[in-house]
mmCIF file of C-alpha atoms and ligand atoms in Angstrom:
data_model
loop_
_atom_site.group_PDB
_atom_site.id
_atom_site.type_symbol
_atom_site.label_atom_id
_atom_site.label_comp_id
_atom_site.label_asym_id
_atom_site.label_seq_id
_atom_site.Cartn_x
_atom_site.Cartn_y
_atom_site.Cartn_z
ATOM 1 C CA MET O 26 129.269 -96.924 82.308
ATOM 2 C CA ASN O 27 127.439 -95.662 79.287
ATOM 3 C CA SER O 28 128.026 -91.594 78.796
ATOM 4 C CA SER O 29 125.188 -91.421 75.873
ATOM 5 C CA THR O 30 122.719 -91.986 78.246
ATOM 6 C CA LYS O 31 121.145 -89.221 79.545
ATOM 7 C CA GLN O 32 119.616 -89.124 82.825
ATOM 8 C CA LYS O 33 116.465 -86.418 83.326
ATOM 9 C CA LEU O 34 117.735 -84.276 85.387
ATOM 10 C CA ASP O 35 115.194 -83.748 87.795
ATOM 11 C CA ILE O 36 114.687 -79.721 89.573
ATOM 12 C CA GLN O 37 113.823 -78.890 92.684
ATOM 13 C CA LYS O 38 112.485 -75.023 93.176
ATOM 14 C CA ALA O 39 113.621 -73.353 95.930
ATOM 15 C CA GLU O 40 110.147 -71.871 97.686
ATOM 16 C CA SER O 41 111.933 -68.220 98.283
ATOM 17 C CA SER O 42 114.588 -66.575 97.048
ATOM 18 C CA ARG O 43 117.095 -65.537 98.950
ATOM 19 C CA ILE O 44 117.925 -62.717 96.598
ATOM 20 C CA GLY O 45 116.601 -59.907 98.616
ATOM 21 C CA GLN O 46 118.402 -60.234 100.964
ATOM 22 C CA VAL O 47 121.958 -59.709 99.388
ATOM 23 C CA ASP O 48 123.777 -56.416 99.411
ATOM 24 C CA PHE O 49 125.126 -57.066 95.756
ATOM 25 C CA ASN O 50 127.502 -53.591 96.561
ATOM 26 C CA ASN O 51 129.283 -55.615 99.100
ATOM 27 C CA LEU O 52 129.843 -58.722 98.615
ATOM 28 C CA THR O 53 132.921 -60.904 99.671
ATOM 29 C CA PHE O 54 134.439 -63.410 97.546
ATOM 30 C CA GLY O 55 133.027 -67.064 97.266
ATOM 31 C CA SER O 56 130.946 -66.511 100.643
ATOM 32 C CA THR O 57 127.459 -66.053 99.751
ATOM 33 C CA PHE O 58 125.567 -68.835 96.982
ATOM 34 C CA SER O 59 122.280 -68.644 94.718
ATOM 35 C CA ASP O 60 118.899 -70.318 95.724
ATOM 36 C CA HIS O 61 119.877 -73.123 93.846
ATOM 37 C CA MET O 62 123.099 -75.882 93.678
ATOM 38 C CA PHE O 63 123.728 -79.175 91.067
ATOM 39 C CA GLU O 64 124.232 -82.652 92.535
ATOM 40 C CA CYS O 65 124.830 -85.801 91.051
ATOM 41 C CA ASP O 66 125.898 -89.712 92.569
ATOM 42 C CA TYR O 67 127.932 -91.823 91.500
ATOM 43 C CA LYS O 68 127.381 -94.806 92.183
ATOM 44 C CA ASP O 69 127.491 -98.732 91.866
ATOM 45 C CA GLY O 70 129.362 -97.407 88.756
ATOM 46 C CA GLU O 71 127.643 -94.859 86.787
ATOM 47 C CA TRP O 72 126.311 -91.043 87.660
ATOM 48 C CA GLN O 73 123.056 -90.925 88.730
ATOM 49 C CA ASN O 74 119.951 -88.704 89.698
ATOM 50 C CA PRO O 75 121.343 -85.287 88.330
ATOM 51 C CA THR O 76 119.254 -83.117 90.046
ATOM 52 C CA ILE O 77 119.515 -78.973 90.392
ATOM 53 C CA LYS O 78 117.606 -78.652 94.355
ATOM 54 C CA PRO O 79 117.847 -75.495 96.746
ATOM 55 C CA TYR O 80 121.245 -73.844 98.364
ATOM 56 C CA GLY O 81 121.307 -75.852 101.510
ATOM 57 C CA PRO O 82 123.981 -78.210 103.839
ATOM 58 C CA LEU O 83 124.698 -81.791 102.877
ATOM 59 C CA THR O 84 124.541 -85.198 105.332
ATOM 60 C CA ILE O 85 128.179 -87.248 104.503
ATOM 61 C CA SER O 86 129.525 -89.681 106.713
ATOM 62 C CA PRO O 87 132.501 -88.442 108.998
ATOM 63 C CA GLY O 88 133.688 -91.610 107.526
ATOM 64 C CA ALA O 89 133.779 -90.237 103.647
ATOM 65 C CA LYS O 90 137.063 -90.930 101.668
ATOM 66 C CA VAL O 91 137.504 -87.263 100.962
ATOM 67 C CA PHE O 92 138.065 -86.696 104.438
ATOM 68 C CA HIS O 93 140.677 -88.762 105.004
ATOM 69 C CA TYR O 94 143.399 -88.778 101.622
ATOM 70 C CA GLY O 95 141.461 -85.747 100.129
ATOM 71 C CA GLN O 96 140.074 -87.539 96.495
ATOM 72 C CA ALA O 97 138.872 -84.408 95.773
ATOM 73 C CA VAL O 98 139.004 -81.996 92.912
ATOM 74 C CA PHE O 99 137.304 -78.621 91.507
ATOM 75 C CA GLU O 100 136.134 -75.537 88.610
ATOM 76 C CA GLY O 101 136.574 -72.197 88.742
ATOM 77 C CA MET O 102 134.319 -70.023 85.516
ATOM 78 C CA LYS O 103 131.801 -67.748 85.877
ATOM 79 C CA ALA O 104 128.421 -66.381 84.230
ATOM 80 C CA TYR O 105 128.701 -62.592 83.406
ATOM 81 C CA LYS O 106 125.344 -60.876 81.656
ATOM 82 C CA ASP O 107 124.974 -58.297 78.894
ATOM 83 C CA ASP O 108 123.464 -55.517 78.625
ATOM 84 C CA ASP O 109 120.489 -56.470 77.262
ATOM 85 C CA GLY O 110 120.676 -58.616 80.145
ATOM 86 C CA LYS O 111 121.576 -61.792 77.487
ATOM 87 C CA VAL O 112 123.691 -64.866 80.087
ATOM 88 C CA TRP O 113 127.012 -65.960 78.666
ATOM 89 C CA LEU O 114 129.902 -68.001 79.403
ATOM 90 C CA PHE O 115 133.363 -68.306 79.148
ATOM 91 C CA ARG O 116 135.204 -70.834 76.784
ATOM 92 C CA PRO O 117 133.180 -73.345 79.514
ATOM 93 C CA GLU O 118 134.551 -76.738 77.770
ATOM 94 C CA GLU O 119 138.047 -75.717 78.653
ATOM 95 C CA ASN O 120 136.269 -76.420 82.001
ATOM 96 C CA PHE O 121 134.244 -79.428 81.644
ATOM 97 C CA ASN O 122 137.712 -80.769 79.675
ATOM 98 C CA ARG O 123 139.995 -79.543 82.588
ATOM 99 C CA ILE O 124 137.649 -80.910 85.652
ATOM 100 C CA ASN O 125 137.839 -84.900 83.729
ATOM 101 C CA LYS O 126 141.706 -84.318 83.569
ATOM 102 C CA SER O 127 142.010 -83.316 87.307
ATOM 103 C CA SER O 128 139.634 -86.734 88.072
ATOM 104 C CA LYS O 129 141.275 -88.954 85.916
ATOM 105 C CA ARG O 130 144.629 -87.549 87.670
ATOM 106 C CA MET O 131 142.979 -88.454 91.176
ATOM 107 C CA ALA O 132 141.412 -91.244 90.214
ATOM 108 C CA ILE O 133 138.334 -90.264 90.206
ATOM 109 C CA PRO O 134 135.545 -91.676 87.129
ATOM 110 C CA GLU O 135 134.892 -88.265 84.298
ATOM 111 C CA PHE O 136 130.987 -86.619 84.331
ATOM 112 C CA PRO O 137 129.397 -86.460 81.693
ATOM 113 C CA LYS O 138 129.265 -84.056 79.231
ATOM 114 C CA ASP O 139 126.067 -84.398 77.975
ATOM 115 C CA ILE O 140 125.258 -83.897 82.198
ATOM 116 C CA PHE O 141 127.032 -81.030 82.782
ATOM 117 C CA PHE O 142 126.139 -78.629 80.151
ATOM 118 C CA GLU O 143 122.666 -79.268 81.125
ATOM 119 C CA ALA O 144 123.147 -78.482 84.824
ATOM 120 C CA LEU O 145 125.059 -75.727 84.146
ATOM 121 C CA THR O 146 122.849 -74.009 81.820
ATOM 122 C CA GLU O 147 119.751 -74.788 83.802
ATOM 123 C CA LEU O 148 121.060 -73.151 87.087
ATOM 124 C CA VAL O 149 122.195 -70.610 85.280
ATOM 125 C CA LYS O 150 119.171 -69.845 83.916
ATOM 126 C CA ILE O 151 116.878 -70.953 87.356
ATOM 127 C CA ASP O 152 118.881 -67.900 88.912
ATOM 128 C CA LYS O 153 119.464 -65.912 86.035
ATOM 129 C CA GLU O 154 118.763 -63.084 88.696
ATOM 130 C CA TRP O 155 122.293 -63.394 90.559
ATOM 131 C CA VAL O 156 124.240 -62.583 87.833
ATOM 132 C CA LYS O 157 124.323 -58.496 88.026
ATOM 133 C CA LYS O 158 124.842 -55.781 85.011
ATOM 134 C CA GLY O 159 127.513 -54.544 84.879
ATOM 135 C CA LEU O 160 131.896 -54.374 83.786
ATOM 136 C CA GLY O 161 133.353 -56.732 86.884
ATOM 137 C CA ASN O 162 130.494 -58.500 87.756
ATOM 138 C CA SER O 163 129.554 -61.666 87.356
ATOM 139 C CA LEU O 164 128.625 -65.259 88.765
ATOM 140 C CA TYR O 165 131.240 -67.499 89.498
ATOM 141 C CA ILE O 166 130.891 -71.201 89.333
ATOM 142 C CA ARG O 167 132.521 -73.653 91.398
ATOM 143 C CA PRO O 168 131.607 -77.474 89.595
ATOM 144 C CA PHE O 169 133.187 -79.953 92.357
ATOM 145 C CA VAL O 170 133.545 -83.650 93.109
ATOM 146 C CA MET O 171 134.642 -85.305 95.920
ATOM 147 C CA ALA O 172 135.127 -89.409 97.102
ATOM 148 C CA THR O 173 131.677 -89.928 99.530
ATOM 149 C CA GLN O 174 131.900 -94.104 100.144
ATOM 150 C CA VAL O 175 133.012 -94.415 103.845
ATOM 151 C CA GLY O 176 135.500 -96.183 104.580
ATOM 152 C CA VAL O 177 138.947 -95.328 105.539
ATOM 153 C CA SER O 178 140.883 -97.707 103.526
ATOM 154 C CA ALA O 179 143.273 -95.624 101.338
ATOM 155 C CA SER O 180 142.153 -96.808 98.260
ATOM 156 C CA PRO O 181 140.263 -94.702 95.626
ATOM 157 C CA SER O 182 136.412 -94.595 96.644
ATOM 158 C CA THR O 183 133.732 -96.526 94.916
ATOM 159 C CA GLU O 184 130.657 -93.401 95.303
ATOM 160 C CA TYR O 185 131.786 -89.635 94.326
ATOM 161 C CA LYS O 186 128.703 -86.857 94.429
ATOM 162 C CA PHE O 187 129.720 -83.904 92.193
ATOM 163 C CA MET O 188 127.856 -80.640 92.662
ATOM 164 C CA ILE O 189 128.173 -77.227 91.392
ATOM 165 C CA LEU O 190 127.614 -73.653 93.291
ATOM 166 C CA MET O 191 127.101 -70.403 92.550
ATOM 167 C CA SER O 192 128.603 -67.037 94.310
ATOM 168 C CA PRO O 193 127.949 -63.747 93.148
ATOM 169 C CA ALA O 194 130.940 -61.982 92.061
ATOM 170 C CA GLN O 195 131.958 -58.065 92.088
ATOM 171 C CA ALA O 196 134.655 -56.636 89.886
ATOM 172 C CA TYR O 197 137.465 -56.442 92.693
ATOM 173 C CA TYR O 198 140.180 -54.817 92.619
ATOM 174 C CA THR O 199 142.400 -55.448 95.242
ATOM 175 C CA GLY O 200 145.516 -53.350 94.218
ATOM 176 C CA ASP O 201 148.483 -54.082 92.134
ATOM 177 C CA VAL O 202 149.442 -57.679 93.918
ATOM 178 C CA LYS O 203 153.565 -57.878 96.254
ATOM 179 C CA VAL O 204 155.046 -61.850 96.008
ATOM 180 C CA GLU O 205 157.538 -63.790 96.809
ATOM 181 C CA ILE O 206 159.645 -66.289 94.882
ATOM 182 C CA ALA O 207 159.861 -69.198 96.493
ATOM 183 C CA GLU O 208 162.810 -70.515 97.224
ATOM 184 C CA HIS O 209 162.123 -73.295 100.282
ATOM 185 C CA TYR O 210 159.017 -74.871 99.626
ATOM 186 C CA SER O 211 157.476 -76.324 96.737
ATOM 187 C CA ARG O 212 153.388 -76.200 95.249
ATOM 188 C CA SER O 213 154.411 -79.341 92.812
ATOM 189 C CA ALA O 214 157.005 -81.602 91.591
ATOM 190 C CA ASN O 215 157.781 -83.910 88.553
ATOM 191 C CA GLY O 216 154.586 -86.499 88.335
ATOM 192 C CA GLY O 217 152.816 -84.035 90.987
ATOM 193 C CA VAL O 218 149.788 -83.589 91.279
ATOM 194 C CA GLY O 219 150.430 -80.152 89.867
ATOM 195 C CA ALA O 220 148.825 -79.738 86.438
ATOM 196 C CA ALA O 221 145.427 -80.800 88.188
ATOM 197 C CA LYS O 222 142.506 -78.571 90.257
ATOM 198 C CA ALA O 223 143.150 -80.899 93.317
ATOM 199 C CA ALA O 224 142.005 -80.183 96.664
ATOM 200 C CA GLY O 225 145.331 -80.488 98.327
ATOM 201 C CA ASN O 226 147.096 -78.935 96.161
ATOM 202 C CA TYR O 227 145.968 -75.306 97.444
ATOM 203 C CA GLY O 228 144.988 -76.525 101.462
ATOM 204 C CA ALA O 229 149.064 -77.403 100.397
ATOM 205 C CA GLN O 230 149.584 -73.709 99.626
ATOM 206 C CA PHE O 231 148.204 -71.544 103.006
ATOM 207 C CA PHE O 232 150.946 -71.741 105.841
ATOM 208 C CA PRO O 233 153.905 -70.749 103.194
ATOM 209 C CA THR O 234 151.950 -68.244 101.880
ATOM 210 C CA ASN O 235 150.872 -67.155 105.667
ATOM 211 C CA LEU O 236 154.817 -66.963 106.136
ATOM 212 C CA ALA O 237 154.958 -65.068 103.296
ATOM 213 C CA ARG O 238 152.646 -62.899 104.073
ATOM 214 C CA GLU O 239 153.782 -61.942 107.115
ATOM 215 C CA LYS O 240 156.900 -60.398 105.341
ATOM 216 C CA GLY O 241 153.771 -57.866 103.094
ATOM 217 C CA PHE O 242 153.792 -60.069 100.468
ATOM 218 C CA GLN O 243 149.844 -60.896 99.941
ATOM 219 C CA GLN O 244 151.209 -64.685 97.243
ATOM 220 C CA VAL O 245 153.710 -66.908 96.026
ATOM 221 C CA ILE O 246 155.318 -67.146 93.254
ATOM 222 C CA TRP O 247 156.343 -71.447 92.891
ATOM 223 C CA THR O 248 159.307 -72.012 91.442
ATOM 224 C CA ASP O 249 160.512 -75.841 90.473
ATOM 225 C CA ALA O 250 160.432 -78.159 93.007
ATOM 226 C CA SER O 251 164.003 -79.438 92.054
ATOM 227 C CA LYS O 252 166.401 -76.058 92.656
ATOM 228 C CA HIS O 253 163.510 -73.606 92.808
ATOM 229 C CA GLU O 254 165.696 -71.918 89.032
ATOM 230 C CA TYR O 255 162.731 -71.643 87.006
ATOM 231 C CA LEU O 256 159.164 -68.997 87.903
ATOM 232 C CA GLU O 257 155.956 -71.182 87.997
ATOM 233 C CA GLU O 258 152.480 -69.929 88.842
ATOM 234 C CA ALA O 259 151.665 -68.450 90.988
ATOM 235 C CA GLY O 260 148.692 -69.497 93.612
ATOM 236 C CA THR O 261 146.072 -69.438 91.801
ATOM 237 C CA MET O 262 147.368 -68.013 88.841
ATOM 238 C CA ASN O 263 149.644 -68.723 86.470
ATOM 239 C CA VAL O 264 152.103 -66.005 85.628
ATOM 240 C CA PHE O 265 153.607 -63.418 82.867
ATOM 241 C CA PHE O 266 156.180 -60.955 83.017
ATOM 242 C CA ARG O 267 156.569 -58.734 80.514
ATOM 243 C CA VAL O 268 160.611 -58.320 79.124
ATOM 244 C CA ASN O 269 161.362 -55.228 76.806
ATOM 245 C CA ASP O 270 158.318 -55.814 74.799
ATOM 246 C CA THR O 271 158.567 -59.803 75.024
ATOM 247 C CA LEU O 272 155.874 -61.755 76.600
ATOM 248 C CA LEU O 273 157.270 -65.082 78.843
ATOM 249 C CA THR O 274 155.468 -67.380 81.166
ATOM 250 C CA ALA O 275 156.436 -70.775 81.895
ATOM 251 C CA PRO O 276 155.132 -74.222 79.405
ATOM 252 C CA ILE O 277 152.194 -76.318 80.419
ATOM 253 C CA SER O 278 154.033 -79.098 81.940
ATOM 254 C CA ASP O 279 152.759 -81.768 85.208
ATOM 255 C CA ARG O 280 154.002 -79.295 87.632
ATOM 256 C CA ILE O 281 151.862 -76.671 86.227
ATOM 257 C CA LEU O 282 147.822 -75.740 85.798
ATOM 258 C CA ASP O 283 146.893 -75.208 82.240
ATOM 259 C CA GLY O 284 145.582 -71.485 82.727
ATOM 260 C CA VAL O 285 142.205 -70.891 80.331
ATOM 261 C CA THR O 286 142.885 -67.279 81.170
ATOM 262 C CA ARG O 287 146.499 -67.956 80.628
ATOM 263 C CA LYS O 288 145.677 -69.895 77.193
ATOM 264 C CA SER O 289 143.875 -66.606 75.821
ATOM 265 C CA VAL O 290 146.222 -64.218 76.641
ATOM 266 C CA ILE O 291 148.269 -65.444 74.529
ATOM 267 C CA ALA O 292 146.148 -66.096 72.279
ATOM 268 C CA LEU O 293 145.201 -62.098 72.475
ATOM 269 C CA ALA O 294 148.671 -61.487 72.764
ATOM 270 C CA LYS O 295 149.535 -63.739 69.106
ATOM 271 C CA ARG O 296 147.025 -61.941 67.606
ATOM 272 C CA ASP O 297 147.877 -58.270 68.455
ATOM 273 C CA ASN O 298 151.622 -59.121 67.175
ATOM 274 C CA ILE O 299 152.830 -59.237 70.178
ATOM 275 C CA THR O 300 155.845 -62.083 71.064
ATOM 276 C CA VAL O 301 154.596 -64.454 73.121
ATOM 277 C CA GLU O 302 157.526 -67.218 74.782
ATOM 278 C CA GLU O 303 155.839 -70.110 76.051
ATOM 279 C CA ARG O 304 159.582 -71.633 77.949
ATOM 280 C CA PRO O 305 161.499 -71.862 80.839
ATOM 281 C CA VAL O 306 161.929 -68.097 82.702
ATOM 282 C CA SER O 307 164.378 -68.538 85.306
ATOM 283 C CA VAL O 308 165.410 -66.455 88.199
ATOM 284 C CA SER O 309 167.979 -65.534 87.871
ATOM 285 C CA GLU O 310 166.991 -63.704 83.768
ATOM 286 C CA ILE O 311 164.102 -62.265 85.471
ATOM 287 C CA VAL O 312 166.096 -60.286 88.377
ATOM 288 C CA GLU O 313 168.726 -59.611 85.951
ATOM 289 C CA ALA O 314 166.108 -57.981 83.609
ATOM 290 C CA ALA O 315 164.185 -56.378 86.942
ATOM 291 C CA LYS O 316 168.039 -54.760 86.892
ATOM 292 C CA ASN O 317 168.894 -53.330 83.698
ATOM 293 C CA GLY O 318 165.335 -52.027 83.574
ATOM 294 C CA ASN O 319 163.863 -54.619 80.726
ATOM 295 C CA LEU O 320 161.112 -56.261 82.912
ATOM 296 C CA LYS O 321 158.336 -53.822 82.669
ATOM 297 C CA GLU O 322 155.967 -55.506 84.299
ATOM 298 C CA ILE O 323 154.803 -58.941 85.357
ATOM 299 C CA PHE O 324 151.100 -59.658 85.841
ATOM 300 C CA GLY O 325 149.611 -63.180 86.884
ATOM 301 C CA ALA O 326 146.042 -64.793 85.021
ATOM 302 C CA GLY O 327 142.775 -66.419 86.415
ATOM 303 C CA THR O 328 139.734 -66.445 86.332
ATOM 304 C CA ALA O 329 138.390 -64.975 89.588
ATOM 305 C CA ALA O 330 140.321 -61.464 88.931
ATOM 306 C CA VAL O 331 140.938 -62.049 85.663
ATOM 307 C CA ILE O 332 144.665 -60.009 85.518
ATOM 308 C CA SER O 333 146.777 -59.032 88.696
ATOM 309 C CA PRO O 334 149.242 -56.779 88.001
ATOM 310 C CA VAL O 335 152.594 -56.909 89.955
ATOM 311 C CA SER O 336 154.120 -54.381 92.060
ATOM 312 C CA ALA O 337 156.966 -55.628 93.397
ATOM 313 C CA PHE O 338 159.014 -59.000 93.883
ATOM 314 C CA SER O 339 160.871 -60.302 96.508
ATOM 315 C CA TYR O 340 164.142 -62.406 95.726
ATOM 316 C CA HIS O 341 166.835 -63.601 98.331
ATOM 317 C CA ASP O 342 165.945 -61.192 100.731
ATOM 318 C CA THR O 343 165.752 -57.748 98.028
ATOM 319 C CA VAL O 344 163.363 -56.478 97.189
ATOM 320 C CA TYR O 345 161.767 -55.146 93.416
ATOM 321 C CA ASP O 346 159.929 -53.106 93.063
ATOM 322 C CA LEU O 347 158.255 -52.341 89.386
ATOM 323 C CA GLU O 348 156.032 -48.972 88.241
ATOM 324 C CA HIS O 349 152.656 -49.425 86.901
ATOM 325 C CA GLN O 350 151.836 -49.620 83.993
ATOM 326 C CA ASP O 351 148.456 -47.957 82.913
ATOM 327 C CA ASN O 352 148.729 -48.591 79.072
ATOM 328 C CA GLY O 353 150.579 -51.717 79.881
ATOM 329 C CA PHE O 354 150.048 -55.214 78.676
ATOM 330 C CA ALA O 355 148.221 -56.388 81.514
ATOM 331 C CA MET O 356 145.704 -53.808 81.277
ATOM 332 C CA ARG O 357 145.195 -53.973 78.668
ATOM 333 C CA PHE O 358 144.387 -58.494 78.304
ATOM 334 C CA LYS O 359 142.388 -57.691 81.146
ATOM 335 C CA LYS O 360 139.843 -54.982 79.401
ATOM 336 C CA GLU O 361 140.134 -56.968 76.338
ATOM 337 C CA LEU O 362 139.120 -60.397 77.561
ATOM 338 C CA MET O 363 136.583 -58.565 80.635
ATOM 339 C CA ASP O 364 135.025 -57.466 77.473
ATOM 340 C CA ILE O 365 134.908 -60.274 75.236
ATOM 341 C CA GLN O 366 132.994 -61.468 78.080
ATOM 342 C CA HIS O 367 131.029 -59.258 79.101
ATOM 343 C CA ASN O 368 129.708 -58.918 75.041
ATOM 344 C CA ARG O 369 131.053 -55.642 74.856
ATOM 345 C CA SER O 370 133.400 -56.569 71.847
ATOM 346 C CA GLU O 371 133.941 -58.684 69.585
ATOM 347 C CA ASP O 372 134.609 -62.813 70.120
ATOM 348 C CA PRO O 373 136.775 -63.451 66.985
ATOM 349 C CA PHE O 374 137.871 -66.422 68.481
ATOM 350 C CA GLY O 375 134.567 -68.285 69.339
ATOM 351 C CA TRP O 376 134.620 -68.020 73.015
ATOM 352 C CA ARG O 377 131.189 -67.290 74.076
ATOM 353 C CA TYR O 378 128.802 -69.181 75.124
ATOM 354 C CA GLU O 379 125.429 -67.622 75.313
ATOM 355 C CA VAL O 380 123.047 -69.839 78.046
ATOM 356 C CA LEU O 381 120.174 -67.367 77.409
HETATM 357 C C1 PLP A 21 142.620 -72.275 88.405
HETATM 358 C C2 PLP A 21 144.381 -72.110 88.375
HETATM 359 C C3 PLP A 21 144.867 -70.976 87.473
HETATM 360 C C4 PLP A 21 143.860 -70.588 86.532
HETATM 361 O O1 PLP A 21 143.261 -71.051 85.479
HETATM 362 P P1 PLP A 21 141.971 -70.411 84.525
HETATM 363 O O2 PLP A 21 141.855 -70.909 84.452
HETATM 364 O O3 PLP A 21 142.957 -68.920 84.169
HETATM 365 O O4 PLP A 21 141.292 -70.113 85.808
HETATM 366 C C5 PLP A 21 146.029 -71.057 87.854
HETATM 367 N N1 PLP A 21 147.446 -71.621 88.715
HETATM 368 C C6 PLP A 21 146.573 -72.420 89.401
HETATM 369 C C7 PLP A 21 147.140 -73.568 90.149
HETATM 370 C C8 PLP A 21 144.785 -73.005 89.162
HETATM 371 O O5 PLP A 21 143.919 -73.191 90.384
#
């Protein structure tokens, strides 16, 4: 494949918009989609026919490999509208690099950068009315790739479909979350696919997360699969621990997703002279810190909720409560990140990407 041979993007506009039927004050995350979507097929060794078309159902053979072997990866990113009506993305290059890293791990051919950026920016421009102003409002963007070759032999597909969908999202506050530390189930293992945004990673978490829910915990903090001694990350968020004034988070490895929010929080913390330690964080040191009052905060970091403060965690059937900190690290990083994303503050790291 010659990824520098740019193919012309075909744009087929919807005859009318569905936007009038959408109640932007009552959105359920990820369930309403904008008027258009992007589609591009991989066939005969190359990505071809990049097309923006009206959002709608696909016709796919039930024999397609994605349904049998789960060869599929995805991304999650957002577009934001500032008070002047300009639309921005946040560090989109990170998402582009990561989807190809995920694809590589799943034996899916990488997607060309020029087509990705052209499709992404054209799609956001066409559906710009779907990005609402206001801090916290955004258009959630979901690029994904799936194996479409027909055949139930267990081998990598020779055909794929790359798509981008967009879904309006509201500023949402779910309240502080209670989490359970994993002691039996695991999310990922050494040499596995934990570092990839591979579809099956998420399906595999639903059952143990349901068990945690039944006990009153919304999320699980996964631990190392071998001994459950080290804290790794949550289902769709990386996790930070504040012990006194030091921020701790697990190092990136082949078991942990390299989150854009995580690396942005680390950059902001370092700029603000907060000590950040990227190192294995043991369950025992966090339990100990909780017992002696040194554990000030735990929070998750990910594109969907930006920052989610944790109000309690359970381990060995004991629940450890954390006091909500209105002026803590979690709320501070959330505000700093959102202000940059919505063009309400300086952008010292060059993270904003102007679409229009
Ligand atoms: C997507 C994801 C994150 C967060 O990544 P961001 O780039 O910050 O959105 C963290 N952990 C897992 C497992 C994820 O899938």
